[in-house]
Coordinates of C-alpha atoms in Angstrom, one line a residue:
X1 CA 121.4 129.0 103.2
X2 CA 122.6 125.6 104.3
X3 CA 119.1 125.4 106.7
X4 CA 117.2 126.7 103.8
X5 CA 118.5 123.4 101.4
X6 CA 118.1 121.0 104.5
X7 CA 114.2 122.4 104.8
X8 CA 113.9 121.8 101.1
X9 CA 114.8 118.2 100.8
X10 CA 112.8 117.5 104.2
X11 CA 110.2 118.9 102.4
X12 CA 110.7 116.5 99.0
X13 CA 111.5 113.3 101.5
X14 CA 107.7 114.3 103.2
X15 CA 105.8 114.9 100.0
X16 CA 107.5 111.5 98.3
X17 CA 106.7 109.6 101.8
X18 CA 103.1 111.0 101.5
X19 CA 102.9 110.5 97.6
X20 CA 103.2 106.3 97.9
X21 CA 100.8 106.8 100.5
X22 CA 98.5 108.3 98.7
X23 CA 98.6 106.4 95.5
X24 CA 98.2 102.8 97.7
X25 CA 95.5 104.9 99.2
X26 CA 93.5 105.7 96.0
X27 CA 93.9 102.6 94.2
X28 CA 92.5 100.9 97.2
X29 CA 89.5 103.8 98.1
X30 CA 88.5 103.6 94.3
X31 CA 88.3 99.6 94.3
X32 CA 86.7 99.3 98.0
X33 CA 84.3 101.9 96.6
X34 CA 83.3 99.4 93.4
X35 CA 83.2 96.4 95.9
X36 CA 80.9 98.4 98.4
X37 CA 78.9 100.0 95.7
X38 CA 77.7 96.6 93.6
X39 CA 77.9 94.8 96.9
X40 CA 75.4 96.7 99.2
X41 CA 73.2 98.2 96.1
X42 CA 72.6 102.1 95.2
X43 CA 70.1 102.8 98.0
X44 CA 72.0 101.3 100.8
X45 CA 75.3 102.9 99.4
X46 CA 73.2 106.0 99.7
X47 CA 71.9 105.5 102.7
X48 CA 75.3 105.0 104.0
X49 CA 76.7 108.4 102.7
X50 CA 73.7 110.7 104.0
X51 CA 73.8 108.7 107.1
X52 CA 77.2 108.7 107.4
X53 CA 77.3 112.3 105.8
X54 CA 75.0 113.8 109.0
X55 CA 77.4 112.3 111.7
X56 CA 80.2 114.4 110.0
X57 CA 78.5 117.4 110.3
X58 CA 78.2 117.0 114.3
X59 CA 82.2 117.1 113.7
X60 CA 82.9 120.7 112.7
X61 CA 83.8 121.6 116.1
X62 CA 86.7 119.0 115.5
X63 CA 87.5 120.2 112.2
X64 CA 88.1 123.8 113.9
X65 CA 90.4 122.7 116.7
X66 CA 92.4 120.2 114.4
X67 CA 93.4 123.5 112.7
X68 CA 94.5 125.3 116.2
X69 CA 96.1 122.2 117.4
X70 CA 98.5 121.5 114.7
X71 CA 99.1 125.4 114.0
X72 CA 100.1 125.8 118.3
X73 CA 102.2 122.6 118.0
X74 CA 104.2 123.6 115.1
X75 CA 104.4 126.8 116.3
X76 CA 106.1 126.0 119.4
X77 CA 108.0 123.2 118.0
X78 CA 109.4 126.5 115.9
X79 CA 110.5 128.5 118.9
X80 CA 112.3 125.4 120.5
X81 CA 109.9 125.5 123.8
X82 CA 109.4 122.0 124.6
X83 CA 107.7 122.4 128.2
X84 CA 105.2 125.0 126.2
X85 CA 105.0 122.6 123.8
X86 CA 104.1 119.5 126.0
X87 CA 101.3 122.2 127.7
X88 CA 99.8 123.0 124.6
X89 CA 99.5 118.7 123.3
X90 CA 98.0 118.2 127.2
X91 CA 95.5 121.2 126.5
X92 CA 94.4 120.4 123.3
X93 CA 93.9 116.3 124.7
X94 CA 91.2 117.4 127.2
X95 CA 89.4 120.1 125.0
X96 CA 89.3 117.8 122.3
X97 CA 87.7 114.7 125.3
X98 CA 85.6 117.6 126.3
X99 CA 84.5 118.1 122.1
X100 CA 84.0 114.4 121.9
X101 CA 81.5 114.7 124.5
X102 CA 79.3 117.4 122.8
X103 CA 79.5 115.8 119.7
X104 CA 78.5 112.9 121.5
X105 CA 74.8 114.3 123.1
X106 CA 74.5 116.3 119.8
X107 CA 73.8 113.1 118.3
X108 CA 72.5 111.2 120.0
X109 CA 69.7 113.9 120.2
X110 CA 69.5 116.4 117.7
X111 CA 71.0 113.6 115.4
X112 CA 68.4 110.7 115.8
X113 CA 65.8 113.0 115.9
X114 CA 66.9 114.2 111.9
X115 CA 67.6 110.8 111.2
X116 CA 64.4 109.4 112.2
X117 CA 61.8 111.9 111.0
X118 CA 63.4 114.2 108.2
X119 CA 65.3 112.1 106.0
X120 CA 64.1 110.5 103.0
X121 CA 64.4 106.2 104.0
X122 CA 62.9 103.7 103.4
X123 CA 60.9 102.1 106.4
X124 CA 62.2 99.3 105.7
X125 CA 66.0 100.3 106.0
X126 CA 65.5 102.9 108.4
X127 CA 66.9 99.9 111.3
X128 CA 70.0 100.0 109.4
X129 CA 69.7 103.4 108.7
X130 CA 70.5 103.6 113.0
X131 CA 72.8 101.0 112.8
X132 CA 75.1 102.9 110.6
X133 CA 74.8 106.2 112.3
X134 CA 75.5 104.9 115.9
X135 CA 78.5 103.1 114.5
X136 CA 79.3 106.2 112.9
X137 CA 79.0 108.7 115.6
X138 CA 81.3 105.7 117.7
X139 CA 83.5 106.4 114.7
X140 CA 83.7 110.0 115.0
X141 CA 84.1 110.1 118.6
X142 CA 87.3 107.8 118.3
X143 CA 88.9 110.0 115.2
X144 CA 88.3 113.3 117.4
X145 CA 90.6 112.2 120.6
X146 CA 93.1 110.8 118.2
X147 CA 93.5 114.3 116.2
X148 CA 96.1 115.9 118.9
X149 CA 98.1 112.4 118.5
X150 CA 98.1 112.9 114.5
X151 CA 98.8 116.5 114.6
X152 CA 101.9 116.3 116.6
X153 CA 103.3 113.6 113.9
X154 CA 102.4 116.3 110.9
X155 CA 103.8 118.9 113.1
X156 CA 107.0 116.6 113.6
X157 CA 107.2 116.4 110.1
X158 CA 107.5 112.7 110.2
X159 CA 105.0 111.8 107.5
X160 CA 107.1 108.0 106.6
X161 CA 104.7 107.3 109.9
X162 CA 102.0 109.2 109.1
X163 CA 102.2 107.2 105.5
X164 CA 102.7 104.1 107.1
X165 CA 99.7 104.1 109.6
X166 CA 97.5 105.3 106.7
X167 CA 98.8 102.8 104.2
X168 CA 97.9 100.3 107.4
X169 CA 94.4 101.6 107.6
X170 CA 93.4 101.2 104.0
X171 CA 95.0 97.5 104.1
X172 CA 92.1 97.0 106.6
X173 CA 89.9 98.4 104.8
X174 CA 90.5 95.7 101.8
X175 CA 89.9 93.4 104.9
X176 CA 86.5 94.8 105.6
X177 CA 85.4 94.2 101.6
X178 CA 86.8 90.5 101.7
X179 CA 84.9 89.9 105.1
X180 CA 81.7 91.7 103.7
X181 CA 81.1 88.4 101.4
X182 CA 81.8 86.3 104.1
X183 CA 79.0 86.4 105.9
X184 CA 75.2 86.6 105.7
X185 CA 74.8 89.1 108.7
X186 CA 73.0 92.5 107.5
X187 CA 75.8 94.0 105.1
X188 CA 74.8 97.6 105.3
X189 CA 75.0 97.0 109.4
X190 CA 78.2 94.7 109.1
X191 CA 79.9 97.4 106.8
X192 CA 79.4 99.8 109.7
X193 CA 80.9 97.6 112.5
X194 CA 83.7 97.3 110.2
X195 CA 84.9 100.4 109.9
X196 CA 84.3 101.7 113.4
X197 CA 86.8 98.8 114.4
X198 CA 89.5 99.9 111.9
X199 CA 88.8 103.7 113.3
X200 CA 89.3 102.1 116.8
X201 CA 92.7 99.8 116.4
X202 CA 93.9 102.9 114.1
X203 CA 93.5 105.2 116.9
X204 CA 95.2 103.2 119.1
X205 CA 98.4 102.7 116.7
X206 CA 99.0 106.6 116.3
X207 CA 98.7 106.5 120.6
X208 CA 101.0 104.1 121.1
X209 CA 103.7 105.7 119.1
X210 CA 103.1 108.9 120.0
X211 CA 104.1 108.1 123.8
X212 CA 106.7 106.5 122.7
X213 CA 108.3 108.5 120.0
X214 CA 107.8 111.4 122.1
X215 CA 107.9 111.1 126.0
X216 CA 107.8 114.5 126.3
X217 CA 104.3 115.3 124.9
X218 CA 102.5 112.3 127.5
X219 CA 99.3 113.7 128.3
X220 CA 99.4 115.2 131.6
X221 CA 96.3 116.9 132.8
X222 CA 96.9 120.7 132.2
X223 CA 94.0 123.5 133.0
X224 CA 96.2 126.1 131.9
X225 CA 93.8 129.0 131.0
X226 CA 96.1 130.9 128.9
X227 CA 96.5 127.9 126.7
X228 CA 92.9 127.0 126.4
X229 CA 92.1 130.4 125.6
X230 CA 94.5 130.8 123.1
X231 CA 93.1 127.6 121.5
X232 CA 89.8 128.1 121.8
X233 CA 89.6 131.8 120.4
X234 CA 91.9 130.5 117.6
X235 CA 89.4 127.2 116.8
X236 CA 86.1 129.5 117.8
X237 CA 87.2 131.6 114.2
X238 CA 88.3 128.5 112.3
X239 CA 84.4 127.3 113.4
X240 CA 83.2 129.7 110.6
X241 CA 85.5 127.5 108.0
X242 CA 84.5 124.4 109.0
X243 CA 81.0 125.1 109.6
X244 CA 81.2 126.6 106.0
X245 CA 82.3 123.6 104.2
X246 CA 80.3 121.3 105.9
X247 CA 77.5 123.1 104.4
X248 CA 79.0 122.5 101.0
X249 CA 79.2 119.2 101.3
X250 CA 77.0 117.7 103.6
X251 CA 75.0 119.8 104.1
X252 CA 73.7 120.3 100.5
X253 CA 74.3 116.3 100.8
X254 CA 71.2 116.6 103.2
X255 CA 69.2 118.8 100.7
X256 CA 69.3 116.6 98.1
X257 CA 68.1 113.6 100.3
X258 CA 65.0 115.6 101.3
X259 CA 64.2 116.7 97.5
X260 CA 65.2 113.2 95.3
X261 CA 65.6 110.5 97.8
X262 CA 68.7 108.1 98.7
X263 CA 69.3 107.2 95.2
X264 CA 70.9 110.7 94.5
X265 CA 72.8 110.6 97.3
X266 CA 74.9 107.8 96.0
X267 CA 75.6 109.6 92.7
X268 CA 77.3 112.7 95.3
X269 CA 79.1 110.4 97.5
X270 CA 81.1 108.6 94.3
X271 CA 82.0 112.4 93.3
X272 CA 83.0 113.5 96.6
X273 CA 85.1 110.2 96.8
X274 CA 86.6 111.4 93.6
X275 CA 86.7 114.7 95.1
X276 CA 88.5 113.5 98.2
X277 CA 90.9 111.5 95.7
X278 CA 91.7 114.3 93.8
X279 CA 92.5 116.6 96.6
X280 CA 94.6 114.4 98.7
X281 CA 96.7 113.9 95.4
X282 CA 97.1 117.8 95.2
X283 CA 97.4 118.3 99.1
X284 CA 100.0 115.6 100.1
X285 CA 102.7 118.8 99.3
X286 CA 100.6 121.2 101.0
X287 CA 101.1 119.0 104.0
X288 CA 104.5 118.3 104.0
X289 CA 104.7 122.2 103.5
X290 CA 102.2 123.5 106.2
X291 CA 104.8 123.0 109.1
X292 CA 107.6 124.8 107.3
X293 CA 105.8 127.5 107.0
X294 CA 104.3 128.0 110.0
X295 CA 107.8 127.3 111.8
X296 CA 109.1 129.8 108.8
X297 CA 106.8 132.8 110.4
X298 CA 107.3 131.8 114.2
X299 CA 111.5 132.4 113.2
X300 CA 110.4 135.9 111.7
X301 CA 112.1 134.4 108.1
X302 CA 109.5 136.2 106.2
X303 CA 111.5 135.5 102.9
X304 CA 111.7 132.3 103.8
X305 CA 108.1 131.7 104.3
X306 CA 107.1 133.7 100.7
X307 CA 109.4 131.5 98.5
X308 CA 107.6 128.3 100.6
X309 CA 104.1 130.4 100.0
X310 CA 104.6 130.8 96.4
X311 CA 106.2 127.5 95.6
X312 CA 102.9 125.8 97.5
X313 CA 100.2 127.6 95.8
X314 CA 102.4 126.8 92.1
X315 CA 102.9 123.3 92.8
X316 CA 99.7 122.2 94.2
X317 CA 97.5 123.5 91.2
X318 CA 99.6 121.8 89.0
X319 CA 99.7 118.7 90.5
X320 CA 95.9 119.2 91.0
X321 CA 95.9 120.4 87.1
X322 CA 97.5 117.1 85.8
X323 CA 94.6 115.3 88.0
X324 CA 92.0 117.2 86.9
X325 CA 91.8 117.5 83.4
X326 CA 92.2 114.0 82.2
X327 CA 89.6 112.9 84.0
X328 CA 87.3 116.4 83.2
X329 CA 87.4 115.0 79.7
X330 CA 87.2 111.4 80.4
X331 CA 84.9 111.1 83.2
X332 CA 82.0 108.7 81.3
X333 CA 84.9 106.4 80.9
X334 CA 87.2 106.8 84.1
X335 CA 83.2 105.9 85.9
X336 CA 82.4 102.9 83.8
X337 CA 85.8 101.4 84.6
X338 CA 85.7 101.5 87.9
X339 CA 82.0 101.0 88.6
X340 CA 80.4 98.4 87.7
X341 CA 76.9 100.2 87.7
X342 CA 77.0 104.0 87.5
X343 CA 73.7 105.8 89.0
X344 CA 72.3 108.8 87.6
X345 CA 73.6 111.6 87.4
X346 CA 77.4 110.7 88.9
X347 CA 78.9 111.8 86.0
X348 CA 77.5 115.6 85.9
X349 CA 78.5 116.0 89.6
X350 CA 81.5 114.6 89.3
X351 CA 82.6 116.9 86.0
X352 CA 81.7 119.6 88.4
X353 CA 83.1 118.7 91.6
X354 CA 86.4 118.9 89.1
X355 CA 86.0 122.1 88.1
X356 CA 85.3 123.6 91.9
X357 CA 88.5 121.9 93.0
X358 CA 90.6 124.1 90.4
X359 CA 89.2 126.5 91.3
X360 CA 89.7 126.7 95.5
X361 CA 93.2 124.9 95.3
X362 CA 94.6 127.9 96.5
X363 CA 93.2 127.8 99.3
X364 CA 94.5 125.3 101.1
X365 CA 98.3 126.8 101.2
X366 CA 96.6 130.1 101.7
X367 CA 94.9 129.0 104.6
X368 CA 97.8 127.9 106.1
X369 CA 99.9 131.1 105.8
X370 CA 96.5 132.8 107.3
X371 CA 96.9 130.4 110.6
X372 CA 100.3 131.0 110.7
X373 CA 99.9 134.8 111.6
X374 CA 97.2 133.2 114.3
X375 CA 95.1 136.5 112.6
X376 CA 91.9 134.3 110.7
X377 CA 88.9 136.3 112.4
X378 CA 88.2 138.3 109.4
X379 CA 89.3 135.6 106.9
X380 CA 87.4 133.0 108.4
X381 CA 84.4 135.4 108.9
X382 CA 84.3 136.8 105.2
X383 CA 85.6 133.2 103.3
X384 CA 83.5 131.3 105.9
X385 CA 80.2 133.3 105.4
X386 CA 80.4 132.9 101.4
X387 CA 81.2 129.2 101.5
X388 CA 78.1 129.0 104.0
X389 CA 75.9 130.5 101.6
X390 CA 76.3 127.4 99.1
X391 CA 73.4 125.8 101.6
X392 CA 70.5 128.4 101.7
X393 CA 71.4 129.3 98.0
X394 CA 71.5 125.4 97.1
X395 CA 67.9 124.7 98.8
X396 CA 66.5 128.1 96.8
X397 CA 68.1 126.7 93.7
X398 CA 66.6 123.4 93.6
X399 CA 62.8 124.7 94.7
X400 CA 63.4 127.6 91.5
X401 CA 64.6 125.4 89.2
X402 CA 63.6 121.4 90.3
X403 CA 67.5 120.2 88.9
X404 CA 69.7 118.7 91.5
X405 CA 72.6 120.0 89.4
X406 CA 71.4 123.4 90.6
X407 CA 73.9 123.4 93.8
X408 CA 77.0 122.9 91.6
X409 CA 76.3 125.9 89.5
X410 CA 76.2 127.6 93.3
X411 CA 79.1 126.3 94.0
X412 CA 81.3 127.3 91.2
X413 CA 80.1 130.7 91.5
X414 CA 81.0 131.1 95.2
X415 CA 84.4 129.6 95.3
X416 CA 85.2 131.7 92.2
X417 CA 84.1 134.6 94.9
X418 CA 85.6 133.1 97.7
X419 CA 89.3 132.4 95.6
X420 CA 89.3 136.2 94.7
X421 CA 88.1 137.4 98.2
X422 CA 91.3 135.0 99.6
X423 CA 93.7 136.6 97.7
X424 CA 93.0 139.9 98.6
X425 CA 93.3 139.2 102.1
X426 CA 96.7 137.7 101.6
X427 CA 98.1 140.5 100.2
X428 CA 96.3 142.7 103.2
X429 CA 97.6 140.2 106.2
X430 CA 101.3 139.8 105.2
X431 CA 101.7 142.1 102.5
X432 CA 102.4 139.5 100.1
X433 CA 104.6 140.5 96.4
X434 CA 101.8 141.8 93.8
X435 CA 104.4 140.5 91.4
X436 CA 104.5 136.9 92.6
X437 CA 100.5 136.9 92.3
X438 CA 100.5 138.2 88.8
X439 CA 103.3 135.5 88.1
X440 CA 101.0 132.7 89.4
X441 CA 98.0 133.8 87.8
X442 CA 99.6 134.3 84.2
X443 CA 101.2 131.2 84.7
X444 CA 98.1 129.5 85.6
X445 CA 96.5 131.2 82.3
X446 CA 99.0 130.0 80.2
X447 CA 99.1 126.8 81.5
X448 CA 95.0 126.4 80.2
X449 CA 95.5 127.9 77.0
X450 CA 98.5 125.4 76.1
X451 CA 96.6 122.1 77.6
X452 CA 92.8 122.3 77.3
X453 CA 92.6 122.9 73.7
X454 CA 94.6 120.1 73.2
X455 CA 92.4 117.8 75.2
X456 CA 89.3 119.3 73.5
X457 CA 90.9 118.2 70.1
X458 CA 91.0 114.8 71.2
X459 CA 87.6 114.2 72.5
X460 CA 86.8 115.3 68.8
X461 CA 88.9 113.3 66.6
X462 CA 89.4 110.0 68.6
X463 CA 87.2 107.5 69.6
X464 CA 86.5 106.9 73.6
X465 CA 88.3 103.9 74.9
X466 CA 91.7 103.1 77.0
X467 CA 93.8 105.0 74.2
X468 CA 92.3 108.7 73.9
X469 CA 92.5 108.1 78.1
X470 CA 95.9 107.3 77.8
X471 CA 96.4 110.0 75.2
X472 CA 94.8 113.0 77.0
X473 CA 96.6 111.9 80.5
X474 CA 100.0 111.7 79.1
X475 CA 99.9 114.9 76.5
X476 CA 98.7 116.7 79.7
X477 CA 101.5 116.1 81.8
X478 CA 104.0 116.5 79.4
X479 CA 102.7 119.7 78.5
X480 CA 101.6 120.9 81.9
X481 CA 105.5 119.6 82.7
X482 CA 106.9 121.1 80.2
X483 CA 104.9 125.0 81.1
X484 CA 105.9 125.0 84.4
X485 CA 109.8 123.8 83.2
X486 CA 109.8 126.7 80.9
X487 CA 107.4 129.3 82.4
X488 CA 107.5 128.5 86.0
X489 CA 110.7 128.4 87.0
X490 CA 113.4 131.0 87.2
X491 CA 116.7 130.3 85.3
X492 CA 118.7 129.1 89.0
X493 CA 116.0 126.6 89.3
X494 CA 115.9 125.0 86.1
X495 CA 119.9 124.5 86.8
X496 CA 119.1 123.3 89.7
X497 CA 116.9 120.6 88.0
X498 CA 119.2 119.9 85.3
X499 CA 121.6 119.5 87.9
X500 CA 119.4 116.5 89.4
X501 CA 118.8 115.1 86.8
X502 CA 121.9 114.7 85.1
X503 CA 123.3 113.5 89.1
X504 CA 120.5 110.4 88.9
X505 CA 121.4 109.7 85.6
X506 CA 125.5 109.0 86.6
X507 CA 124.5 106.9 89.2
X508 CA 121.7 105.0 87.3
X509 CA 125.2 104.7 84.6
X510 CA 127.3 103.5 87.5
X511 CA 124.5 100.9 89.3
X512 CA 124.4 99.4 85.3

């Protein structure tokens, strides 16, 4: 019991720790985005997200063995082996060099060729068109060695660092936007420089500390063919995932180039900023959680491991909820705040990217638990393969129908499929309680019915501006607080929280 309350208030320090990191992180990522966006212009902002967006899809190899890394490390970290778990860091160093590589003559083949012959560009801009993909791929190459280095501090669960570096990393990046006025250099070209060097010193922190923090995971070349197959079989199915969502994002990214040109493009890259914001706000528990439960299954504490499942998938679409709805209903006004010239068609995609996230932020703990077991060939192959449709269906969609808001209706339609379809296997892997899904879904029903009426009310009867925003975020916490207080917590817990609060209020008494 004791180790059970120690876990939980590890797990509160982490999320806190990666909650100031992420709110430094968005206020800065939504202001950089304003400066970037008026100072470069819509095309070249757009021509920096396609550009940008192909070198990310040569990176779904690393997106696959980020997954297998962190899962083996906190896996062994769990069992206590610290010679396996030195062998498995060493192993997943050199596959992920060996990644880097590929990635690597992918694009500077494959790549260029797309770049150069099927995107929509200018002619004009297509020489800084290059110039921001090789800095890119540079980019990517530098991020992909340094995931085994960032995965052994999640794994850790030390995520002050992992906040600290991060909260570093967008400090440079308010660097890069002062320096972009500073000179008269090319600024699409000097933007790209820029941010490859803050990839490159960043990289370099997380090294550092990681040899020195933890002298027994130096890399030390390893060919240890258990290992590598273990890792390899385990990324080869997580492939499917990250190949899938690549096509969902870049991918129909790509599609809309080809069809309407760079202009659209920076419409999807503001909502897939928004989408990244909103995410990250949801996520920072799921990845101060994801260890815990992975360590949870490795001790064979399956109890332990369903209270942590259920309590992720609660509180992450709530946190995600209290996001989401405000700015569902006040997205014309969130966008005209922060940008000081909106392009076409921003708003619609981002009302929809809104909607999608509800609806897959499940996912993300579910995932997790699915890794855990080490069994995701049929999850990744069924989840994966739907996901992947949202590309062929999105390019039939646009030549049926001519509307580039054609993919989002795709979308919407196959997480909805995809959220079910995850489910089902949960309950088939691990044999997870029916009555703690019917819990979570008629709390997540009851949760709508008491806070979107109320926001729809608003949009009616008040006039837009700072005060219906303010309005509509605050009566949607309180009530979304307020549901899960009363509806989402047993009667031990709400003690529990009474307890804490009256505990902080004697010591705020006290301090006075």
């Amino acid at each position: 019991m004791l180790a059970g309350t120690t876990n939980n208030k590890q797990i509160a320090k982490n999320t806190l720790s990666l909650y100031f990191r992420m709110i430094l992180t968005m206020a800065v990522s939504l202001y950089t985005s304003r400066v970037v966006l008026a100072t470069l212009g819509v095309e070249d902002f757009g021509i920096y997200n396609v550009v940008g967006g192909i070198v990310v899809m040569f990176g779904f190899l690393n997106g696959a063995m980020s997954v297998a890394t962190q899962r083996f490390l906190s896996f062994e970290i769990g069992r206590g082996d610290i010679l396996q778990l030195n062998k498995v860091f060493s192993s997943a160093i050199l596959v992920h060099i060996i990644i880097a590589v590929a990635i690597l003559l992918l694009a500077e083949s494959v790549g260029l060729w797309f770049l150069n012959t099927q995107l929509s560009i200018s002619p004009e801009r297509m020489g800084a068109a290059n110039w921001v993909y090789q800095f890119s791929v540079f980019a990517l190459v530098i991020n992909v060695v340094s995931v085994p280095y960032n995965a052994l501090i999640v794994s850790y669960e030390e995520m002050g660092v992992y906040a600290y570096i991060s909260i570093l990393e967008v400090t440079l990046k308010l660097l890069i936007v002062y320096l972009l006025n500073c000179f008269e250099f090319d600024k699409l070209k000097f933007y790209a420089i820029l941010v490859f060097s803050v990839a490159l010193l960043i990289r370099a922190i997380y090294q550092l500390y990681c040899t020195r923090k933890y002298p027994s995971c130096k890399f030390k070349f390893v060919w240890n063919k258990e290992i590598l197959k273990r890792l390899t079989a385990f990324s080869g199915w997580s492939l499917f995932g990250s190949v899938a969502y690549m096509a969902k994002g870049q991918g129909v990214n790509v599609i809309l180039n080809v069809f309407f040109g760079a202009l659209l493009n920076a419409a999807w890259g503001i909502s897939q900023q928004v989408n990244a914001a909103v995410v990250i706000f949801a996520q920072n528990f799921v990845t101060a959680i994801n260890p815990p439960i992975i360590k949870a299954y490795a001790q064979g504490n399956r109890d332990r491991m369903f209270a942590l499942l259920f309590n992720g998938l609660k509180y992450t679409f709530f946190m995600a909820f209290c996001l989401v709805v405000p700015l569902l209903f006040e997205t014309n006004f969130v966008l005209s705040l922060w940008l000081k010239e909106v392009p076409e068609y921003t708003v619609v995609f981002v009302q929809y990217t809104l909607i999608v996230i509800l609806i897959e932020m499940f996912s993300h703990v579910i995932g997790t638990t699915v890794q855990a077991t080490g069994q995701i060939k049929w999850y990744q192959i069924i989840v994966g393969g739907i996901l992947f449709l949202n590309l062929p269906f999105s390019y039939i969609a646009i030549r049926l129908t001519g509307s580039p808001l054609s993919p989002m209706y795709v979308a919407i339609v196959l997480s909805t499929v995809s959220m079910l379809i995850r489910f089902h296997i949960l309950y088939r892997l691990i044999h997870y309680p029916l009555s703690r899904l019917f819990a979570l879904f008629r709390l997540t029903f009851i949760l709508m019915l008491c806070t979107l009426p109320v926001a729809y009310l608003l949009q009616c009867e008040c006039q837009e501006g700072i005060g219906r925003f303010v309005a509509t975020f605050l009566l949607n916490l309180l009530l979304t607080g307020g549901v899960l207080y009363f509806v989402g917590t047993s009667k031990e817990e709400r003690l529990k929280i009474r307890a804490y609060i009256q505990n902080y209020a004697e010591r705020f008494k006290h301090k006075s």
